[in-house]
C-alpha angles and dihedrals in degrees: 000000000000093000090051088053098037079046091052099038077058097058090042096052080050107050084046088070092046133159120304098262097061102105105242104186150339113333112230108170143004144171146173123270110214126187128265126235102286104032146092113221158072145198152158137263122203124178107216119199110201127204091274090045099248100153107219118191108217115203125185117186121200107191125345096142127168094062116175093197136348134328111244126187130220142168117217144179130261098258088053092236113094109053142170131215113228091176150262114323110219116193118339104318138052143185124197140173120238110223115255116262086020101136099212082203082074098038101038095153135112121198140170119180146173117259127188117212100252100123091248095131087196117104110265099225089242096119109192092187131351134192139176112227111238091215 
């Protein structure tokens, strides 16, 4: 019986991690993600507060193919000049977390683009999809 349960409590630690569409928390902004001049796709952006309140951005890409490199994801600031780089999407779905003391009202934006791997860790100005978080 205590392999059954040790077995159980497993799945369960695992299931917690989940895929990056299982809602994790409270939801406390989203936006559409609409595509930028040269692409094809689209997608949504939710910020996600947990228990502990970790903010996790969840993306989630539909298209944008044609990459010449890597989709990166940023969120960046009103006037386009101050951004912030969440990671590298792989696939169609994402989840992030958002640094700690980052005010999304200053950093509304949401932004995937398309980096080449040229060790310029600077965004590239190729935007796949962009949205601003209602939030």
């Amino acid at each position: 019986a205590g392999l059954l349960v040790g077995g159980t409590g497993g799945v369960l630690v695992a299931g917690g991690a989940g895929g990056a569409g299982e809602p994790e928390g409270v939801v406390v902004a989203q936006g559409q993600l609409d595509p930028l001049p040269g692409w094809e796709a689209g997608g949504e952006a939710v910020v996600e507060e947990t228990a502990d309140g970790t903010r996790e951005l969840v993306v989630t890409l539909e298209g944008g193919d044609g990459l010449e490199g890597y989709r990166e994801v940023w969120l960046i600031d009103r006037e386009v000049s101050r951004l912030v780089s969440l990671g590298v999407l792989e696939g169609g779905e994402g989840r992030f977390v958002v640094p700690a003391g980052l005010d999304l009202a200053e950093f509304p934006v949401v932004d995937v683009s398309d980096e080449p791997y040229n060790g310029d860790p600077s965004h590239s100005g190729d935007s796949i999809i962009r949205g601003l978080l209602d939030t």
